[in-house]
Each structure stands twice: as C-alpha cells, then as structure tokens.
mmCIF file of C-alpha atoms in Angstrom:
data_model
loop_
_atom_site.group_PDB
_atom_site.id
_atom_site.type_symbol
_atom_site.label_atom_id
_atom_site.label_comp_id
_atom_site.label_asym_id
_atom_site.label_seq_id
_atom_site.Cartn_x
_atom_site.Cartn_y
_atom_site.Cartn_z
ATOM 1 C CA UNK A 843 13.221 36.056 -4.957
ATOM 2 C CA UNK A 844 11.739 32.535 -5.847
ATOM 3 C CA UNK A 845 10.338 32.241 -8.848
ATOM 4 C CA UNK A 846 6.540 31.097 -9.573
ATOM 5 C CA UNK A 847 5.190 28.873 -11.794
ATOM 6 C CA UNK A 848 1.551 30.698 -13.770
ATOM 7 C CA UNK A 849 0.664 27.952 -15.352
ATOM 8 C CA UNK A 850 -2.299 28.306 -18.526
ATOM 9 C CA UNK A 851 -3.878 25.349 -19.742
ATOM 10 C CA UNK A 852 -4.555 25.819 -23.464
ATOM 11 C CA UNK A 853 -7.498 23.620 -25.192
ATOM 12 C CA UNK A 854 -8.775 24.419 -28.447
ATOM 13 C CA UNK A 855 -6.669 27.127 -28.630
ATOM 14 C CA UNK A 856 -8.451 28.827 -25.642
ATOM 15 C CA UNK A 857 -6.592 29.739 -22.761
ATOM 16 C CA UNK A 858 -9.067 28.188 -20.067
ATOM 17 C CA UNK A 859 -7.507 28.495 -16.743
ATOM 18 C CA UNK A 860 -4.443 30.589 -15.024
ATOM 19 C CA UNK A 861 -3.305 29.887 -11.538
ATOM 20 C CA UNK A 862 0.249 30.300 -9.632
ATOM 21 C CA UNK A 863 1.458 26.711 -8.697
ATOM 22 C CA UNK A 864 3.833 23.936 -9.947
ATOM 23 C CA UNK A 865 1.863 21.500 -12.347
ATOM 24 C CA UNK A 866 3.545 18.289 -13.681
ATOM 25 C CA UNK A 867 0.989 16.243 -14.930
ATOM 26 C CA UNK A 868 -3.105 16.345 -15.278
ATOM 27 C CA UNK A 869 -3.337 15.270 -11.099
ATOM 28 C CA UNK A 870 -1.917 18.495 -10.781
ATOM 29 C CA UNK A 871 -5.299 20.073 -11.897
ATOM 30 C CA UNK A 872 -8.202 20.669 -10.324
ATOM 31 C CA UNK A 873 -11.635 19.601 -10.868
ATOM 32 C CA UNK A 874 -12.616 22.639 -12.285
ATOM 33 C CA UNK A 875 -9.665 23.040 -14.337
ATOM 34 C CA UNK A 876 -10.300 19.130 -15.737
ATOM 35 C CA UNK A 877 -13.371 19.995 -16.450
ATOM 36 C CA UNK A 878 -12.408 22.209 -19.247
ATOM 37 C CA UNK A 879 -10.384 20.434 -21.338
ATOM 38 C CA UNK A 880 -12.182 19.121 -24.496
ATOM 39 C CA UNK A 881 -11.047 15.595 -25.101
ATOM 40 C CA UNK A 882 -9.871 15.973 -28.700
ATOM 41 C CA UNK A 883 -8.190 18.871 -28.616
ATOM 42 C CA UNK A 884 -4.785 19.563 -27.887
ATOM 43 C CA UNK A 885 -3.548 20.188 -24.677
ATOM 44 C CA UNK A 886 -0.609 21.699 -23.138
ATOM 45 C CA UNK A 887 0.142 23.129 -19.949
ATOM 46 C CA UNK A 888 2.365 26.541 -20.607
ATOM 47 C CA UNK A 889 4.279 27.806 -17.002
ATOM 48 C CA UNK A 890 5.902 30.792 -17.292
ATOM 49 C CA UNK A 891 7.801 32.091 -14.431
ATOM 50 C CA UNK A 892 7.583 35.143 -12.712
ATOM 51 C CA UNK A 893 8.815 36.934 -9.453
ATOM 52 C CA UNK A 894 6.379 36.959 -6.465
ATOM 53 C CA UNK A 895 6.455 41.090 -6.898
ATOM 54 C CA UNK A 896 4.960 40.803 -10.666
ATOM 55 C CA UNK A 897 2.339 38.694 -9.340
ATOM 56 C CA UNK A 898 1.757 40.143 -5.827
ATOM 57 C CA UNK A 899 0.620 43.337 -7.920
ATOM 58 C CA UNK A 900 -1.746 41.573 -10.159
ATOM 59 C CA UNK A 901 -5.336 40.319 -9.190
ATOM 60 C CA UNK A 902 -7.251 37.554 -10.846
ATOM 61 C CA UNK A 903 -8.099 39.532 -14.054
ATOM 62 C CA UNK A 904 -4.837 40.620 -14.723
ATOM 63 C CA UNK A 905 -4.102 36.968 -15.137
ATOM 64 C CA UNK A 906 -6.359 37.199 -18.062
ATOM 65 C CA UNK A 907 -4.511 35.944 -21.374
ATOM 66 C CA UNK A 908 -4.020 38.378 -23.558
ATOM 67 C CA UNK A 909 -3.414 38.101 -27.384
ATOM 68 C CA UNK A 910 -0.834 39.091 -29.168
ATOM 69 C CA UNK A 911 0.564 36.060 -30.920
ATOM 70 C CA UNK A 912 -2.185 34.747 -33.100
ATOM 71 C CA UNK A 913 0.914 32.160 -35.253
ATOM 72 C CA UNK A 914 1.803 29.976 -31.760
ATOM 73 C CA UNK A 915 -1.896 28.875 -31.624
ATOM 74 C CA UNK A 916 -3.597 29.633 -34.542
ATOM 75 C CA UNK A 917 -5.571 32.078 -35.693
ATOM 76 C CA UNK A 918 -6.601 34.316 -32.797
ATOM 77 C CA UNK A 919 -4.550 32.342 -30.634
ATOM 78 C CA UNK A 920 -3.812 34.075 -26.910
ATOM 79 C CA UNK A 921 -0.092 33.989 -26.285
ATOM 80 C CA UNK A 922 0.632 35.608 -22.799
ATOM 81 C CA UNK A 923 -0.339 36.111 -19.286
ATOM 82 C CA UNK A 924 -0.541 39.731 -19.068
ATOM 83 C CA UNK A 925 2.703 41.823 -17.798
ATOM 84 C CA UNK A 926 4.180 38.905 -16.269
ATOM 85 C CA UNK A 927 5.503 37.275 -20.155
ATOM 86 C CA UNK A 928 8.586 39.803 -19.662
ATOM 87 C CA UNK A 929 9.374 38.364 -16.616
ATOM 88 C CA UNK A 930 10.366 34.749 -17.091
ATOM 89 C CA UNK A 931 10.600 32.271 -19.600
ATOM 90 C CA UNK A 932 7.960 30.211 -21.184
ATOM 91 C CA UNK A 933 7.689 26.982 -22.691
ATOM 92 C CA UNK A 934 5.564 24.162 -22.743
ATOM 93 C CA UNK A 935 5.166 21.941 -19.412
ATOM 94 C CA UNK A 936 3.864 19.026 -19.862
ATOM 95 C CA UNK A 937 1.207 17.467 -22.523
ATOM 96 C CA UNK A 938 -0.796 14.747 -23.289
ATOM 97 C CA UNK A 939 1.526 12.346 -24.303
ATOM 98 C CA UNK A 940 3.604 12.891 -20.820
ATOM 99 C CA UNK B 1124 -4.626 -1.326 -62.470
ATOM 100 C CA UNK B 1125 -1.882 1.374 -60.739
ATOM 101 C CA UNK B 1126 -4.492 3.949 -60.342
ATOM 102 C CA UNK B 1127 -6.525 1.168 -58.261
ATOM 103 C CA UNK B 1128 -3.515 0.554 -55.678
ATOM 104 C CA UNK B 1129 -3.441 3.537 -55.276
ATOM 105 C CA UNK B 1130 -6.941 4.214 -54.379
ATOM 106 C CA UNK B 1131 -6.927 1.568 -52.246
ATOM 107 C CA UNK B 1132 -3.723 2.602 -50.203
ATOM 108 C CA UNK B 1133 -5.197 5.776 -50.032
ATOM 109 C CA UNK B 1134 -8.503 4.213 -48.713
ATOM 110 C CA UNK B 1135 -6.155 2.344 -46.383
ATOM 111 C CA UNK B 1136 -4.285 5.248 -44.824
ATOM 112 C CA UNK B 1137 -7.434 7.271 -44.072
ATOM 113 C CA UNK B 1138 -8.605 4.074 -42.200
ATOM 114 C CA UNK B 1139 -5.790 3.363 -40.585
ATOM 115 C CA UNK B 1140 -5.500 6.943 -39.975
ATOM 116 C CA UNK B 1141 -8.895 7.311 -38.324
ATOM 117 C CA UNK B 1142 -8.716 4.353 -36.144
ATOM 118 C CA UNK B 1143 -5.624 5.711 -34.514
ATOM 119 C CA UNK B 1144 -7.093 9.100 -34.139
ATOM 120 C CA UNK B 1145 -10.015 6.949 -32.310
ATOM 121 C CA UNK B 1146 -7.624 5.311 -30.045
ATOM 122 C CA UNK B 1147 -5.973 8.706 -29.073
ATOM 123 C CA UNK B 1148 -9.252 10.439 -28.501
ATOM 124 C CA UNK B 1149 -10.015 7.267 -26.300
ATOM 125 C CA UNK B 1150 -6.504 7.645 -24.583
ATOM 126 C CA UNK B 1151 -6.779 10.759 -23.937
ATOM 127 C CA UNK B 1152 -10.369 10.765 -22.712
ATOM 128 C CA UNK B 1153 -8.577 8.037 -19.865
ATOM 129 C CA UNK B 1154 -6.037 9.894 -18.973
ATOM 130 C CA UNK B 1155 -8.414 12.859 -17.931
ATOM 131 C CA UNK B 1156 -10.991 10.446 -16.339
ATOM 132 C CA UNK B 1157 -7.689 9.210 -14.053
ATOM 133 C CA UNK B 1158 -7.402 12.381 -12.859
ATOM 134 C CA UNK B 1159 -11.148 12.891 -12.329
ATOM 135 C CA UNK B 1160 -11.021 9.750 -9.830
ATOM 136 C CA UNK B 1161 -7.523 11.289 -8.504
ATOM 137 C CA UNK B 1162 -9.173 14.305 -7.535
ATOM 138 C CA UNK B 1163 -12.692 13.121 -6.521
ATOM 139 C CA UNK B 1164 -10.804 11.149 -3.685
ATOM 140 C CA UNK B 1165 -10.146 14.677 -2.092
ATOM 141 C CA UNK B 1166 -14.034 15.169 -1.748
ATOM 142 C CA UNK B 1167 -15.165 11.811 -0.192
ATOM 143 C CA UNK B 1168 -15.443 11.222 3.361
ATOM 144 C CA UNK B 1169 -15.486 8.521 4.774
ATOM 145 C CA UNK B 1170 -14.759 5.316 8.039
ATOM 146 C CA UNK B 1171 -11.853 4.296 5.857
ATOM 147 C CA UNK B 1172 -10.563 7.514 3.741
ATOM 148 C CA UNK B 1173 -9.246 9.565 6.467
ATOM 149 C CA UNK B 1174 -6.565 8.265 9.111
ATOM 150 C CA UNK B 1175 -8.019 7.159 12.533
ATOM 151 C CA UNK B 1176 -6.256 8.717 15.089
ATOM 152 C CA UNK B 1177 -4.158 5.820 16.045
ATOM 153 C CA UNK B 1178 -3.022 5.800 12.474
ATOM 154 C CA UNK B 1179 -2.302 9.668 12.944
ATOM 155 C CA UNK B 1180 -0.156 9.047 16.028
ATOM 156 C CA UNK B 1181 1.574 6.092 14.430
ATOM 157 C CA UNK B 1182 2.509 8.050 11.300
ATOM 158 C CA UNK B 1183 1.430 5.888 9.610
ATOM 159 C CA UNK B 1184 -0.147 6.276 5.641
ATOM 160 C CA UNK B 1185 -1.590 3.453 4.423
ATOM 161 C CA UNK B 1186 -2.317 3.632 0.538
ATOM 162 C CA UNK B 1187 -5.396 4.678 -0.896
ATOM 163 C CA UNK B 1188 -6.292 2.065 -3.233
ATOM 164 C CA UNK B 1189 -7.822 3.182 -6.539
ATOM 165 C CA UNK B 1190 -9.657 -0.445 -8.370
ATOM 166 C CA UNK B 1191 -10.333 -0.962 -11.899
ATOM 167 C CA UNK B 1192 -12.830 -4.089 -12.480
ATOM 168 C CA UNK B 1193 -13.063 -5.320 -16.160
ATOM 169 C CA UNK B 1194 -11.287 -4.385 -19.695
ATOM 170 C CA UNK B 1195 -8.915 -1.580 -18.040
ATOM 171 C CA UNK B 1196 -9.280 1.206 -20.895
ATOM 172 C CA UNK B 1197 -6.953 3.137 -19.111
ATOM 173 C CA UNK B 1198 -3.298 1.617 -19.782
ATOM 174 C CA UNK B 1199 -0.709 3.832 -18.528
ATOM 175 C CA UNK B 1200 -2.793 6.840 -17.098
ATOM 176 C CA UNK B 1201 -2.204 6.397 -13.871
ATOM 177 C CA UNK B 1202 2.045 6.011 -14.302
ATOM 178 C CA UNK B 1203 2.282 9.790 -13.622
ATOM 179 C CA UNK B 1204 0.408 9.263 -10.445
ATOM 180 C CA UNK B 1205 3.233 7.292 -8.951
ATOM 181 C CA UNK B 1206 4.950 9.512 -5.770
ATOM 182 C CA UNK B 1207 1.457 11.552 -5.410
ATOM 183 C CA UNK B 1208 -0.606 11.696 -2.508
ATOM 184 C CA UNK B 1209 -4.234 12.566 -1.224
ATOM 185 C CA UNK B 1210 -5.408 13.022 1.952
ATOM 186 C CA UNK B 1211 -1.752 12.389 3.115
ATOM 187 C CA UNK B 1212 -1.787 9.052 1.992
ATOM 188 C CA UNK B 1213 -0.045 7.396 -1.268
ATOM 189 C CA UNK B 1214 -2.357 6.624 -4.116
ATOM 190 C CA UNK B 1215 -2.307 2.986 -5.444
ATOM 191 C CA UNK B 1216 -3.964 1.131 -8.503
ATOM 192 C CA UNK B 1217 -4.858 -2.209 -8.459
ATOM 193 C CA UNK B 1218 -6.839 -3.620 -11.138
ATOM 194 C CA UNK B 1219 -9.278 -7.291 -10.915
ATOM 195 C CA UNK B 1220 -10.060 -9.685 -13.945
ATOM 196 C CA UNK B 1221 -14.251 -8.550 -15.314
ATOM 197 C CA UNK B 1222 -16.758 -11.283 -14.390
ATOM 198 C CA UNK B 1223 -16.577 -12.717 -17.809
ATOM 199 C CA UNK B 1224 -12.935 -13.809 -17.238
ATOM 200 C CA UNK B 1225 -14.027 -15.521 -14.193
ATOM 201 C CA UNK B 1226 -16.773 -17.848 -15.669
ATOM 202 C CA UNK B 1227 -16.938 -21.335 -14.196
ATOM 203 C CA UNK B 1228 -15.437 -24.808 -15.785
ATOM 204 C CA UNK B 1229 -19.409 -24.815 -16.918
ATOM 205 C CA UNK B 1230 -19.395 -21.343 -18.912
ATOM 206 C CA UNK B 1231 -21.440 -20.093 -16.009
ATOM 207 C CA UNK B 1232 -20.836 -16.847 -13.743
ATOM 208 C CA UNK B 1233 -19.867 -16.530 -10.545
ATOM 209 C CA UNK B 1234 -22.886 -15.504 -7.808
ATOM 210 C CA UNK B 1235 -20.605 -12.483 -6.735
ATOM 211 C CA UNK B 1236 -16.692 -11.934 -7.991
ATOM 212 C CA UNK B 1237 -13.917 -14.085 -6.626
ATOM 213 C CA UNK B 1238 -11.622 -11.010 -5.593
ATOM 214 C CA UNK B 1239 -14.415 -9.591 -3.587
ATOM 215 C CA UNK B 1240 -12.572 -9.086 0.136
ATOM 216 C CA UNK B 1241 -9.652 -7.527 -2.422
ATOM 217 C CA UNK B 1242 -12.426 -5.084 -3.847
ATOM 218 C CA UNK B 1243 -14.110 -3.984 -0.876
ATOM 219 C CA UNK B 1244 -10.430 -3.461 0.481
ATOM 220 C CA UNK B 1245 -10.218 -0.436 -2.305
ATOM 221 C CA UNK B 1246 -11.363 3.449 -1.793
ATOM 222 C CA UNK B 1247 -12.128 3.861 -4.859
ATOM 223 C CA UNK B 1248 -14.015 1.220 -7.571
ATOM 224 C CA UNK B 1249 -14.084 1.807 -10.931
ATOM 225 C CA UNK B 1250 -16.082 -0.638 -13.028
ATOM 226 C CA UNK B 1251 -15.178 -0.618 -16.810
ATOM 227 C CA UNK B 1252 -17.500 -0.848 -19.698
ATOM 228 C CA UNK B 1253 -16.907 -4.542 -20.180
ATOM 229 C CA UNK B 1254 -18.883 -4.742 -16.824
ATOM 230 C CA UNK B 1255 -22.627 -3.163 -18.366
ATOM 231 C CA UNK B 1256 -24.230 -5.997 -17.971
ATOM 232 C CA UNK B 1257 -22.922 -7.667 -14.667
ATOM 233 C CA UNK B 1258 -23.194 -3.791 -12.651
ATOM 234 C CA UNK B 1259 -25.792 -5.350 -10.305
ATOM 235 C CA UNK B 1260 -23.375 -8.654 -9.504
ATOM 236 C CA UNK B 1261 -20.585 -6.188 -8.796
ATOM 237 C CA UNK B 1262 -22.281 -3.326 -7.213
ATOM 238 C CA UNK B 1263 -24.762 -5.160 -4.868
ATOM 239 C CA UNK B 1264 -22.172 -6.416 -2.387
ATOM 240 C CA UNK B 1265 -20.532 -2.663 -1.775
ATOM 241 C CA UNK B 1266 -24.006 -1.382 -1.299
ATOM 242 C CA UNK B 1267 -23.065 -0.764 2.319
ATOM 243 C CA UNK B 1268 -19.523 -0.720 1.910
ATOM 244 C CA UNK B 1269 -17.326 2.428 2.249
ATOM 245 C CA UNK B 1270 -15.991 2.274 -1.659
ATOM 246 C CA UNK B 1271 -16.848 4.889 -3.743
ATOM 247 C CA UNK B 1272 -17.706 3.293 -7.017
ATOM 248 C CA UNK B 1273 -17.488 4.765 -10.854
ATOM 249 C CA UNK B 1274 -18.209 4.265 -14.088
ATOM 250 C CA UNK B 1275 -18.878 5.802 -17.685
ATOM 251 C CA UNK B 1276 -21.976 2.825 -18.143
ATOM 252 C CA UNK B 1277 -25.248 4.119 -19.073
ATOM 253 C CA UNK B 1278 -27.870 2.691 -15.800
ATOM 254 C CA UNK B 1279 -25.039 2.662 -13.639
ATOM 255 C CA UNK B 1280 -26.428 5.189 -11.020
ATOM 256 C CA UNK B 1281 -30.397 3.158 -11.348
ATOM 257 C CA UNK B 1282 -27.435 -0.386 -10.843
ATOM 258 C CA UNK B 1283 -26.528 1.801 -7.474
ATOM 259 C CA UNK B 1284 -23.503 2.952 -8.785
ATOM 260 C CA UNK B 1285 -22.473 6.728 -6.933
ATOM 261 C CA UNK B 1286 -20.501 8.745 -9.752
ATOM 262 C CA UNK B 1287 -21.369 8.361 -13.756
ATOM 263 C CA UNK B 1288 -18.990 9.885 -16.066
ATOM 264 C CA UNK B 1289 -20.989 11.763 -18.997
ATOM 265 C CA UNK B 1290 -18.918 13.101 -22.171
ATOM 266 C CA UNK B 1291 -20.674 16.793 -23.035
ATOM 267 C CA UNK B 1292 -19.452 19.449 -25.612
ATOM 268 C CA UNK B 1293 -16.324 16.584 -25.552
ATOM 269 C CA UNK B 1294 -15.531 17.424 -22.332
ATOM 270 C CA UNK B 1295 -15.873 15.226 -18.941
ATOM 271 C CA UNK B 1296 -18.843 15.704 -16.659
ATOM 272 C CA UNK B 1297 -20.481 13.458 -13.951
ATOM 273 C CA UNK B 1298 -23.474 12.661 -12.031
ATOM 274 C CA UNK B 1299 -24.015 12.012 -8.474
ATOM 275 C CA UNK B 1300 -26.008 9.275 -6.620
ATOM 276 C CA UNK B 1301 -26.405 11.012 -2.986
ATOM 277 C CA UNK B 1302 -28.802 7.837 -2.080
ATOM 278 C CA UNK B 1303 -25.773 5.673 -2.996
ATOM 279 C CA UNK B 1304 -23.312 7.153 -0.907
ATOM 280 C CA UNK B 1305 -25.579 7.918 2.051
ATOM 281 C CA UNK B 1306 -25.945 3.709 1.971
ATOM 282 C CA UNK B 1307 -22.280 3.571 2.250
ATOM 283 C CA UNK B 1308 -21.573 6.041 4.806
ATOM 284 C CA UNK B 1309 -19.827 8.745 2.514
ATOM 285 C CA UNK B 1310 -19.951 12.037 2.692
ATOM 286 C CA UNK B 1311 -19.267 14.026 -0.767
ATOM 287 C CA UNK B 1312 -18.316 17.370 0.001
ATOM 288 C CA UNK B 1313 -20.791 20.469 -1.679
ATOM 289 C CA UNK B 1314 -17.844 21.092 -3.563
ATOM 290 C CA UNK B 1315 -17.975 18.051 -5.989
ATOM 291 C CA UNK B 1316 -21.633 18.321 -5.892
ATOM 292 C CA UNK B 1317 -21.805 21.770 -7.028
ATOM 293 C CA UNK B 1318 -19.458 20.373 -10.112
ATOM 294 C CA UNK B 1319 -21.824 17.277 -10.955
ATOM 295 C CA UNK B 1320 -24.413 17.832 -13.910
ATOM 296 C CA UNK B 1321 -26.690 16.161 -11.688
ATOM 297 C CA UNK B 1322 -27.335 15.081 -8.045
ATOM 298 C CA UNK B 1323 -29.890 12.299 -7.867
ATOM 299 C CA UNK B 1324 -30.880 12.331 -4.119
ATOM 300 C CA UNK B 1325 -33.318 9.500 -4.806
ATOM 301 C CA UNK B 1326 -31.638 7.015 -7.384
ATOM 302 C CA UNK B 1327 -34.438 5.902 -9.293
ATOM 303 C CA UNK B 1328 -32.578 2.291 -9.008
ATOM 304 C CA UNK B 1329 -34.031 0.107 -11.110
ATOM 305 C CA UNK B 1330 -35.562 2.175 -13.723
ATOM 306 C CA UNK B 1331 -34.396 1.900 -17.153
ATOM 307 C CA UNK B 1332 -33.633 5.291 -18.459
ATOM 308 C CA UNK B 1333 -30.279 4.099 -20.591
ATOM 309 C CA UNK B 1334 -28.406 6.134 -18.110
ATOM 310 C CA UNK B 1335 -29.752 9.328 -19.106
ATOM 311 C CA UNK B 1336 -30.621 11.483 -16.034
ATOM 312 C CA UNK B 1337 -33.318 14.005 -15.746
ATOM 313 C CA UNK B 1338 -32.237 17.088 -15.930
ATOM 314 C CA UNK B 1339 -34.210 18.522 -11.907
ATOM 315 C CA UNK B 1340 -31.056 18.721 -10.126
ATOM 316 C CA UNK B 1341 -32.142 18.095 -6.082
ATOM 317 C CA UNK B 1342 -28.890 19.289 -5.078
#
C-alpha cells in the first residue's frame, strides 16, 4: 500500500493547515495555506505517513490536530493528526532555513 | 571600569542580536512572498502565460520568467524553486539593475529603463522597494503589456501597479488592481480574488492615499 504524506504546517505553535500530499519546500503550499503563516514565527512542515486505508476512512475533521503533547510545541502545543500518528512516522519536513 | 565593558558588550550583543533577528524576520518574510508570486502565476491568464497551440503540439515549454527590478530583498528564495513548474512550464528568475543604478554620465535618469524589451519579455514583474519613487517610469510602459506586476510599495496600485503585498497580524496579504490587469489583457481567476484584502475595480491611479486602500471591496 503506498504510503501518504499528511503534512501540518505549524506557526505559532498552531497547527494551521492538514492536507495529504508531498511538500518539499513553501511552493509546495497553497495560497491559502501561505497565507497563514505569521512571518516571525517558527515554521515547520511535519509529514507523517500513513496508509491510504487510515486516511480513506477519515474526512476533513478527523484531520483535525489533536493535543496530546503540549512539551514538542510548547505549552498547549497540538502534537498529532488524529488516528493516523500510529500509523507512520513523523518528523519534521522541511523549515525555514531549507 | 570592568563593570562598564561589560555593560557595553552586553549593550552590544542585544544590538547585534536584534539586527539579526530583523534580517531573519525580513528573510523570512521573502521567502514566503516568493512563493506568493510562485503561486499567483497559477491564477493569471493571459496571450503569453498559457502555451499556444503550436507550442502545445511542439512540446514545447518555454520558461515562465519571474523579474525582480531594483535592490533584490529576496537572495536565495527562489533556489528551492529550481526543477518546479506552473502551468507546465519551468519557472525562471531573472533579476534587472533599479533605475538608480542606471543614471546617466550626467547623474540624470533614464526616460524609461535600459532592459525594457528584457522586462516586458517576463510573466511576472516584481518591482522592489528601492523602486518607490521611480513606480511610474517602470510601470507606465507595461501598462498594456501582458506582465503581471508586484510590489510591497505603498501607491503602487494608484502608480498602476496590479498586486500590492500588505503585512497584517504578521502575516502576508495582497490587494488587487482589476483596472490594471483588464489594461493588460489578464484575467485573474475568482480564486485569487476571493484571497485579496481588496479588489480595486477602479484604481484610483493617481491619488495619494500612501498605499492604504479603502476598505469597500468591489469584488
């Protein structure tokens, strides 16, 4: 089964956008997604993989991040993308700097 | 005397430190403004965006040219954008000296800039800061043209400039100059419209408004 990327673009430690594609850099984004990332804060673009079944049964909402890992972003920091963490593995994608 | 160096090495490091947190904020704000003009290229049409048939049939892609007129703030933004493609085509930078740098033997400016026929050859125009003062010299020649030009100036839409960058909450929004792009025969999809803070179907060109647009959207 090939794997997915969900990719969650975190900005002042707010997860503000989920979707299901391969992202390498900000061209990968789209307008909408650009448009909410706050300048000064830090960004990184988290992918975690996950088989087309976990994410064939999940809708939009379920792609919600949910938090249970307030120390990776700070206080009341999101950590996962809802059922799919077990999945895959995580790790950040690509940031700023790239 | 001890306790005074060391004040003033403290002083020092918080300068030091805030001017480099200046120059990443300003980095970063580039990079993400790259993108912007990256992706608005998807919602422009246009004569010379899309491939002609006979291009089509020919396979062949010629680049999309992105230019950069003036003090380029963006330095190495656009090296991830190397390999990517819009609108089937590859996506190249080129960038042109500002208006200053091309002043005459006599100090004077030039009546329009020397790389002109190179500028109206790009898709997309962006005209630096370094340009405020000179938009009308630069803009008034592409009036007609198919280039879709951009800036973060205040007055560039009332110059005739089509898409203003705005910083908000610190994050990156734009205005539209439908008047602007009508003149040059491009169409901007509802899509990037919809996005814009505003969409000023008449331009108010000419009025003097420090860039600050009203806030009746005629979209």
């Amino acid at each position: 089964m090939p794997a997915l990327l969900i990719v969650v673009i975190w900005t002042a430690n707010t997860a503000a956008f989920t979707g299901s594609r391969h992202v390498q850099s900000l061209f990968d984004l789209t307008l909408e997604e650009l448009m909410e990332i706050r300048i000064g804060a830090e960004l990184r673009l988290d992918c975690w993989t996950a088989s087309e079944e976990v994410l064939a049964g999940m809708d939009a909402h379920d792609l919600r991040v949910e938090s249970d890992d307030a120390s990776r972003l700070g206080a009341g920091g999101p950590h996962r993308v809802g059922g799919t963490h077990a999945a895959g593995t995580h790790g950040p994608l690509t940031s700023w700097d790239n | 005397m001890q306790s005074l160096w060391l004040a003033g090495a403290a002083v020092l490091t918080v300068l030091l430190s805030t001017a480099a947190n200046a120059q990443t904020t300003t980095a970063r704000e580039y990079q993400l403004k790259a993108a912007f003009l990256f992706n608005f290229i998807s919602f422009v049409d246009g004569e010379r965006f899309n491939l002609n048939a006979e291009e089509v049939k020919a396979g062949k892609k010629p680049p999309i040219v992105i230019g950069i007129v003036g003090k380029d703030p963006f330095e190495n933004a656009f090296d991830l954008l190397k390999g990517k493609e819009v609108k089937d085509r590859p996506v190249t930078v080129k960038r042109f000296k500002s208006l200053e740098e091309c002043k005459g033997p006599d100090g004077s400016l030039p009546a329009q800039h020397p790389d002109l026929e190179a500028i109206k050859a790009c898709h997309v125009l962006f005209l630096c800061a370094s340009e405020k003062d000179r938009l009308k010299t630069l803009l008034d020649p592409l009036r007609t043209h198919n280039v879709l030009t951009v800036a973060d100036v205040p007055g560039f839409l009332e110059a005739g400039g089509m898409i203003n960058f705005i910083i908000e909450d610190n994050k990156v929004r734009f205005d539209v100059n439908s008047a602007a792009t009508a003149r040059a025969k491009l169409e901007i999809r509802s899509k990037l419209l919809r996005l814009a803070r505003t969409v000023k179907s008449d331009a108010l060109e000419g009025s003097s408004d420090g860039g600050r647009t009203p806030k009746t959207q005629d979209k």
